mmCIF file of C-alpha atoms and ligand atoms in Angstrom:
data_model
loop_
_atom_site.group_PDB
_atom_site.id
_atom_site.type_symbol
_atom_site.label_atom_id
_atom_site.label_comp_id
_atom_site.label_asym_id
_atom_site.label_seq_id
_atom_site.Cartn_x
_atom_site.Cartn_y
_atom_site.Cartn_z
ATOM 1 C CA UNK A 1 0.050 -0.119 0.317
ATOM 2 C CA UNK A 2 0.832 3.746 -0.406
ATOM 3 C CA UNK A 3 0.282 6.821 0.247
ATOM 4 C CA UNK A 4 1.527 10.222 -2.349
ATOM 5 C CA UNK A 5 1.326 13.584 -0.142
ATOM 6 C CA UNK A 6 1.263 16.465 -2.343
ATOM 7 C CA UNK A 7 2.505 19.306 -1.213
ATOM 8 C CA UNK A 8 2.214 23.325 -2.996
ATOM 9 C CA UNK A 9 4.482 25.721 -2.966
ATOM 10 C CA UNK A 10 6.921 24.632 -0.342
ATOM 11 C CA UNK A 11 8.856 27.855 -0.753
ATOM 12 C CA UNK A 12 6.303 30.670 0.491
ATOM 13 C CA UNK A 13 3.951 28.589 2.491
ATOM 14 C CA UNK A 14 6.174 26.695 5.468
ATOM 15 C CA UNK A 15 6.183 29.614 7.713
ATOM 16 C CA UNK A 16 7.242 27.669 11.023
ATOM 17 C CA UNK A 17 8.389 24.521 9.762
ATOM 18 C CA UNK A 18 4.929 23.776 8.946
ATOM 19 C CA UNK A 19 6.677 20.482 6.141
ATOM 20 C CA UNK A 20 7.501 18.404 9.813
ATOM 21 C CA UNK A 21 3.240 17.930 8.904
ATOM 22 C CA UNK A 22 4.074 15.332 6.178
ATOM 23 C CA UNK A 23 7.128 14.244 7.594
ATOM 24 C CA UNK A 24 5.194 12.904 10.742
ATOM 25 C CA UNK A 25 2.713 11.609 8.292
ATOM 26 C CA UNK A 26 5.153 9.511 6.715
ATOM 27 C CA UNK A 27 6.895 7.919 9.324
ATOM 28 C CA UNK A 28 3.276 6.797 10.574
ATOM 29 C CA UNK A 29 2.895 5.472 7.662
ATOM 30 C CA UNK A 30 6.829 3.936 7.155
ATOM 31 C CA UNK A 31 5.636 2.177 10.813
ATOM 32 C CA UNK A 32 3.210 0.766 9.344
ATOM 33 C CA UNK A 33 4.740 -0.351 6.610
ATOM 34 C CA UNK A 34 3.076 1.341 4.127
ATOM 35 C CA UNK A 35 4.857 3.629 1.644
ATOM 36 C CA UNK A 36 4.497 7.513 1.083
ATOM 37 C CA UNK A 37 5.807 9.345 -1.748
ATOM 38 C CA UNK A 38 6.294 13.326 -1.192
ATOM 39 C CA UNK A 39 5.579 15.979 -4.347
ATOM 40 C CA UNK A 40 7.110 18.832 -3.728
ATOM 41 C CA UNK A 41 5.627 21.708 -6.835
ATOM 42 C CA UNK A 42 6.490 25.287 -7.336
ATOM 43 C CA UNK A 43 4.960 27.651 -8.111
ATOM 44 C CA UNK A 44 4.654 26.966 -11.865
ATOM 45 C CA UNK A 45 4.768 23.072 -12.288
ATOM 46 C CA UNK A 46 1.281 21.477 -13.680
ATOM 47 C CA UNK A 47 -0.284 19.723 -10.238
ATOM 48 C CA UNK A 48 -2.324 15.837 -11.656
ATOM 49 C CA UNK A 49 -4.181 15.817 -8.111
ATOM 50 C CA UNK A 50 -5.128 12.260 -9.260
ATOM 51 C CA UNK A 51 -2.330 11.111 -8.068
ATOM 52 C CA UNK A 52 -2.764 12.355 -5.160
ATOM 53 C CA UNK A 53 -4.110 11.489 -1.087
ATOM 54 C CA UNK A 54 -3.162 13.652 1.297
ATOM 55 C CA UNK A 55 -2.400 17.889 0.034
ATOM 56 C CA UNK A 56 -0.370 20.133 2.372
ATOM 57 C CA UNK A 57 -0.731 24.281 2.014
ATOM 58 C CA UNK A 58 0.867 26.022 4.486
ATOM 59 C CA UNK A 59 1.552 28.859 5.771
ATOM 60 C CA UNK A 60 2.662 32.152 4.752
ATOM 61 C CA UNK A 61 2.412 35.471 5.962
ATOM 62 C CA UNK A 62 0.456 38.214 2.912
ATOM 63 C CA UNK A 63 3.083 38.829 1.238
ATOM 64 C CA UNK A 64 3.452 35.225 -0.597
ATOM 65 C CA UNK A 65 0.319 35.362 0.667
ATOM 66 C CA UNK A 66 0.246 37.420 -2.323
ATOM 67 C CA UNK A 67 2.071 35.465 -4.982
ATOM 68 C CA UNK A 68 0.724 32.814 -4.595
ATOM 69 C CA UNK A 69 -2.625 33.397 -5.025
ATOM 70 C CA UNK A 70 -2.730 34.476 -8.654
ATOM 71 C CA UNK A 71 -1.644 31.044 -9.459
ATOM 72 C CA UNK A 72 -3.605 29.131 -7.190
ATOM 73 C CA UNK A 73 -7.045 29.491 -9.781
ATOM 74 C CA UNK A 74 -4.852 28.058 -11.988
ATOM 75 C CA UNK A 75 -4.766 25.138 -10.107
ATOM 76 C CA UNK A 76 -9.420 25.866 -8.196
ATOM 77 C CA UNK A 77 -10.952 23.446 -10.343
ATOM 78 C CA UNK A 78 -9.226 21.160 -10.971
ATOM 79 C CA UNK A 79 -7.874 20.770 -6.648
ATOM 80 C CA UNK A 80 -11.911 21.466 -5.571
ATOM 81 C CA UNK A 81 -12.593 18.057 -7.887
ATOM 82 C CA UNK A 82 -10.159 16.500 -5.809
ATOM 83 C CA UNK A 83 -12.278 17.919 -2.427
ATOM 84 C CA UNK A 84 -14.946 16.970 -4.114
ATOM 85 C CA UNK A 85 -14.082 13.801 -4.350
ATOM 86 C CA UNK A 86 -12.754 12.975 -0.024
ATOM 87 C CA UNK A 87 -9.106 13.996 -1.334
ATOM 88 C CA UNK A 88 -7.565 14.461 2.135
ATOM 89 C CA UNK A 89 -5.917 18.023 2.120
ATOM 90 C CA UNK A 90 -4.244 19.496 5.632
ATOM 91 C CA UNK A 91 -4.079 23.301 4.596
ATOM 92 C CA UNK A 92 -2.545 25.487 7.699
ATOM 93 C CA UNK A 93 -2.358 29.700 8.463
ATOM 94 C CA UNK A 94 -2.218 31.309 5.696
ATOM 95 C CA UNK A 95 -2.756 27.833 3.722
ATOM 96 C CA UNK A 96 -6.178 27.682 5.608
ATOM 97 C CA UNK A 97 -7.098 30.965 4.042
ATOM 98 C CA UNK A 98 -6.142 31.600 1.277
ATOM 99 C CA UNK A 99 -9.359 27.250 1.130
ATOM 100 C CA UNK A 100 -11.539 29.865 1.538
ATOM 101 C CA UNK A 101 -13.148 33.581 -0.855
ATOM 102 C CA UNK A 102 -11.469 36.027 -0.425
ATOM 103 C CA UNK A 103 -8.528 37.627 2.545
ATOM 104 C CA UNK A 104 -8.244 41.081 3.378
ATOM 105 C CA UNK A 105 -5.949 42.673 4.402
ATOM 106 C CA UNK A 106 -5.504 46.609 4.189
ATOM 107 C CA UNK A 107 -3.366 46.346 0.666
ATOM 108 C CA UNK A 108 -6.942 45.042 -0.804
ATOM 109 C CA UNK A 109 -9.041 42.020 -1.343
ATOM 110 C CA UNK A 110 -6.210 38.770 -1.999
ATOM 111 C CA UNK A 111 -8.176 35.822 -4.324
ATOM 112 C CA UNK A 112 -9.061 31.885 -2.405
ATOM 113 C CA UNK A 113 -10.020 29.147 -4.032
ATOM 114 C CA UNK A 114 -13.503 29.519 -2.922
ATOM 115 C CA UNK A 115 -13.312 25.057 -1.909
ATOM 116 C CA UNK A 116 -14.616 25.958 1.609
ATOM 117 C CA UNK A 117 -17.350 28.439 2.806
ATOM 118 C CA UNK A 118 -15.599 30.948 4.700
ATOM 119 C CA UNK A 119 -13.954 34.124 4.642
ATOM 120 C CA UNK A 120 -10.909 36.395 6.666
ATOM 121 C CA UNK A 121 -10.215 39.690 7.170
ATOM 122 C CA UNK A 122 -7.279 41.497 8.782
ATOM 123 C CA UNK A 123 -7.303 42.775 12.218
ATOM 124 C CA UNK A 124 -5.009 44.138 15.177
ATOM 125 C CA UNK A 125 -3.992 42.885 16.558
ATOM 126 C CA UNK A 126 -2.620 39.619 16.363
ATOM 127 C CA UNK A 127 -4.062 36.647 17.135
ATOM 128 C CA UNK A 128 -0.799 34.813 19.288
ATOM 129 C CA UNK A 129 -1.713 32.015 21.791
ATOM 130 C CA UNK A 130 -0.350 28.413 22.849
ATOM 131 C CA UNK A 131 -4.608 26.327 22.118
ATOM 132 C CA UNK A 132 -6.068 23.524 23.773
ATOM 133 C CA UNK A 133 -9.592 22.360 21.041
ATOM 134 C CA UNK A 134 -11.779 20.009 21.771
ATOM 135 C CA UNK A 135 -13.948 18.282 19.164
ATOM 136 C CA UNK A 136 -16.209 15.058 18.610
ATOM 137 C CA UNK A 137 -14.319 14.560 16.047
ATOM 138 C CA UNK A 138 -10.941 13.782 17.455
ATOM 139 C CA UNK A 139 -10.652 11.455 21.433
ATOM 140 C CA UNK A 140 -8.336 13.913 22.854
ATOM 141 C CA UNK A 141 -7.751 17.072 23.301
ATOM 142 C CA UNK A 142 -5.987 18.873 19.984
ATOM 143 C CA UNK A 143 -2.649 20.880 20.910
ATOM 144 C CA UNK A 144 -1.152 23.299 19.040
ATOM 145 C CA UNK A 145 0.310 27.581 18.599
ATOM 146 C CA UNK A 146 -1.132 29.707 16.142
ATOM 147 C CA UNK A 147 -0.033 33.075 15.225
ATOM 148 C CA UNK A 148 -3.056 34.758 12.440
ATOM 149 C CA UNK A 149 -3.419 38.835 11.889
ATOM 150 C CA UNK A 150 -6.497 37.549 10.071
ATOM 151 C CA UNK A 151 -10.194 36.948 11.420
ATOM 152 C CA UNK A 152 -11.573 33.850 9.662
ATOM 153 C CA UNK A 153 -15.816 33.384 9.300
ATOM 154 C CA UNK A 154 -16.949 30.251 9.060
ATOM 155 C CA UNK A 155 -20.467 30.175 9.117
ATOM 156 C CA UNK A 156 -22.443 26.784 10.030
ATOM 157 C CA UNK A 157 -19.525 24.582 9.130
ATOM 158 C CA UNK A 158 -18.382 21.914 11.703
ATOM 159 C CA UNK A 159 -14.643 23.372 12.991
ATOM 160 C CA UNK A 160 -12.198 21.598 13.755
ATOM 161 C CA UNK A 161 -12.524 22.571 17.340
ATOM 162 C CA UNK A 162 -13.637 24.219 19.905
ATOM 163 C CA UNK A 163 -10.573 27.034 21.588
ATOM 164 C CA UNK A 164 -10.437 25.994 25.306
ATOM 165 C CA UNK A 165 -7.412 27.616 25.809
ATOM 166 C CA UNK A 166 -6.893 30.607 22.708
ATOM 167 C CA UNK A 167 -8.481 32.613 20.217
ATOM 168 C CA UNK A 168 -8.655 29.913 16.899
ATOM 169 C CA UNK A 169 -10.909 31.812 14.102
ATOM 170 C CA UNK A 170 -11.371 34.983 15.080
ATOM 171 C CA UNK A 171 -11.116 35.337 18.925
ATOM 172 C CA UNK A 172 -15.039 35.684 18.722
ATOM 173 C CA UNK A 173 -17.597 32.856 18.562
ATOM 174 C CA UNK A 174 -15.147 30.149 19.662
ATOM 175 C CA UNK A 175 -13.993 27.961 16.988
ATOM 176 C CA UNK A 176 -11.023 27.516 15.195
ATOM 177 C CA UNK A 177 -10.221 25.827 12.224
ATOM 178 C CA UNK A 178 -12.520 23.495 9.780
ATOM 179 C CA UNK A 179 -13.338 20.513 8.796
ATOM 180 C CA UNK A 180 -15.017 20.177 5.773
ATOM 181 C CA UNK A 181 -15.193 17.029 3.816
ATOM 182 C CA UNK A 182 -11.775 15.565 4.282
ATOM 183 C CA UNK A 183 -10.614 18.712 4.167
ATOM 184 C CA UNK A 184 -8.452 20.154 7.524
ATOM 185 C CA UNK A 185 -8.089 23.902 7.738
ATOM 186 C CA UNK A 186 -6.401 25.222 10.553
ATOM 187 C CA UNK A 187 -4.769 27.965 12.045
ATOM 188 C CA UNK A 188 -1.982 25.604 14.727
ATOM 189 C CA UNK A 189 1.403 26.334 13.433
ATOM 190 C CA UNK A 190 3.838 23.831 12.989
ATOM 191 C CA UNK A 191 4.338 20.234 14.666
ATOM 192 C CA UNK A 192 0.555 20.531 14.585
ATOM 193 C CA UNK A 193 0.834 16.009 13.968
ATOM 194 C CA UNK A 194 3.364 15.674 15.904
ATOM 195 C CA UNK A 195 2.547 17.282 18.813
ATOM 196 C CA UNK A 196 -1.320 15.275 18.001
ATOM 197 C CA UNK A 197 -0.820 11.817 17.239
ATOM 198 C CA UNK A 198 -4.643 11.753 16.369
ATOM 199 C CA UNK A 199 -4.877 14.002 13.456
ATOM 200 C CA UNK A 200 -2.313 12.541 11.496
ATOM 201 C CA UNK A 201 -3.888 9.520 11.421
ATOM 202 C CA UNK A 202 -7.438 10.929 10.899
ATOM 203 C CA UNK A 203 -5.900 12.363 7.957
ATOM 204 C CA UNK A 204 -3.676 9.095 7.079
ATOM 205 C CA UNK A 205 -7.512 7.269 7.333
ATOM 206 C CA UNK A 206 -8.881 8.964 5.307
ATOM 207 C CA UNK A 207 -6.764 9.124 2.664
ATOM 208 C CA UNK A 208 -6.495 4.982 2.984
ATOM 209 C CA UNK A 209 -9.820 5.224 3.518
ATOM 210 C CA UNK A 210 -10.530 6.319 -0.233
ATOM 211 C CA UNK A 211 -8.061 4.533 -2.122
ATOM 212 C CA UNK A 212 -8.183 1.467 -0.618
ATOM 213 C CA UNK A 213 -12.102 0.902 1.210
ATOM 214 C CA UNK A 214 -10.231 0.654 4.673
ATOM 215 C CA UNK A 215 -9.063 2.694 7.468
ATOM 216 C CA UNK A 216 -7.585 0.367 10.335
ATOM 217 C CA UNK A 217 -4.071 1.277 10.988
ATOM 218 C CA UNK A 218 -2.077 -0.919 13.159
ATOM 219 C CA UNK A 219 -1.800 1.438 16.466
ATOM 220 C CA UNK A 220 1.607 2.692 18.036
ATOM 221 C CA UNK A 221 3.272 3.371 21.012
ATOM 222 C CA UNK A 222 2.067 6.991 20.923
ATOM 223 C CA UNK A 223 2.517 6.777 24.745
ATOM 224 C CA UNK A 224 5.488 10.249 25.124
ATOM 225 C CA UNK A 225 3.356 11.835 21.765
ATOM 226 C CA UNK A 226 -0.004 11.738 24.940
ATOM 227 C CA UNK A 227 2.167 13.005 27.613
ATOM 228 C CA UNK A 228 2.593 15.947 26.674
ATOM 229 C CA UNK A 229 -0.999 16.846 24.926
ATOM 230 C CA UNK A 230 -1.773 16.073 28.117
ATOM 231 C CA UNK A 231 0.807 18.128 29.587
ATOM 232 C CA UNK A 232 0.139 20.432 26.895
ATOM 233 C CA UNK A 233 -3.529 20.554 27.972
ATOM 234 C CA UNK A 234 -2.773 21.274 32.105
ATOM 235 C CA UNK A 235 -1.434 23.573 31.279
ATOM 236 C CA UNK A 236 -3.753 25.990 29.685
ATOM 237 C CA UNK A 237 -6.909 24.610 30.568
ATOM 238 C CA UNK A 238 -5.794 23.899 34.701
ATOM 239 C CA UNK A 239 -7.872 21.151 34.024
ATOM 240 C CA UNK A 240 -6.331 16.997 35.234
HETATM 241 N N1 LIG B 301 -1.016 35.792 6.848
HETATM 242 C C1 LIG B 301 -2.059 35.678 7.447
HETATM 243 C C2 LIG B 301 -2.656 36.116 8.813
HETATM 244 O O1 LIG B 301 -1.211 36.792 9.534
HETATM 245 C C3 LIG B 301 -1.081 34.186 8.358
HETATM 246 C C4 LIG B 301 0.344 34.287 8.644
HETATM 247 C C5 LIG B 301 0.293 32.477 8.641
HETATM 248 O O2 LIG B 301 0.118 31.883 8.144
HETATM 249 N N2 LIG B 301 1.153 32.703 10.333
HETATM 250 O O3 LIG B 301 -3.488 36.153 9.296
#
C-alpha cells in the first residue's frame, strides 16, 4: 500500500516548519509498512491531483500569500474536484485562509480557492497564543500554537475544534479551523501532527479509506506524544 502526499509551494508556504507535518505522516505510515511518496510543487509546476492522496498547504506571510494567490486560481477547478471526491487536505494558517473565498487586508482583497465556504479579514492585534481545542471528532484534545492577523468566519460549517484556550478563528466565536469532507483547515502551526498523532491518523485513515476502502491503521506507541499533549492541555486549560 502506498500514499502520495503533495506539498504545494513549499518555498513560499512553509512558516514555522509546517513541512514537519509531512515528515510525521511519512513516518507514521512507514512504521505501519505503508509506502509514502512526497511530491513538491513549485509555482509553475502542473499538478495532477488524480495521483495525490493528501495535499499540504502551509502557512505564509501576507506577501507570500499574495504571490501564490494568482497561481491558485489556475489549479482551483482541479483542486475543487479533488476535494469533492474526498481527497484529503491539511491547510495551515495562510493556507487555511486561502481555502476560503477571500482574505482581505489593508492592501486589498486576495482571492482564495473557494473550496470551503469561509472568508478572512485582517484585524489587529495579531492573535498569538498556545491553543487547546476539544472536538467530538477526535479522541483527545488538540494542542498547538497560533499566530495570525486574519480573522476567519466559517458560518454554519463544522469547526476543527472548539477553543478551550487561545483565540481560534477570530477570537470571538470560540471556534477553530474547519472540517469539510476530508479537508482540515486550521491556524495551528508548526508541529501540529507530531503534537497530535490522533489528528495525523485522522488524515491517514481518510486517505486510506478513499484509496483502498480500508480504515484500519495498526496502533503505534504514542505514549510520549500523548504525555506531551496532555501536559500542554493541563498547563493551559487547567483541567487535570
Ligand atoms: N498572513 C496571515 C495572517 O497573518 C497568515 C499568517 C500565517 O500563516 N501565520 O493572518
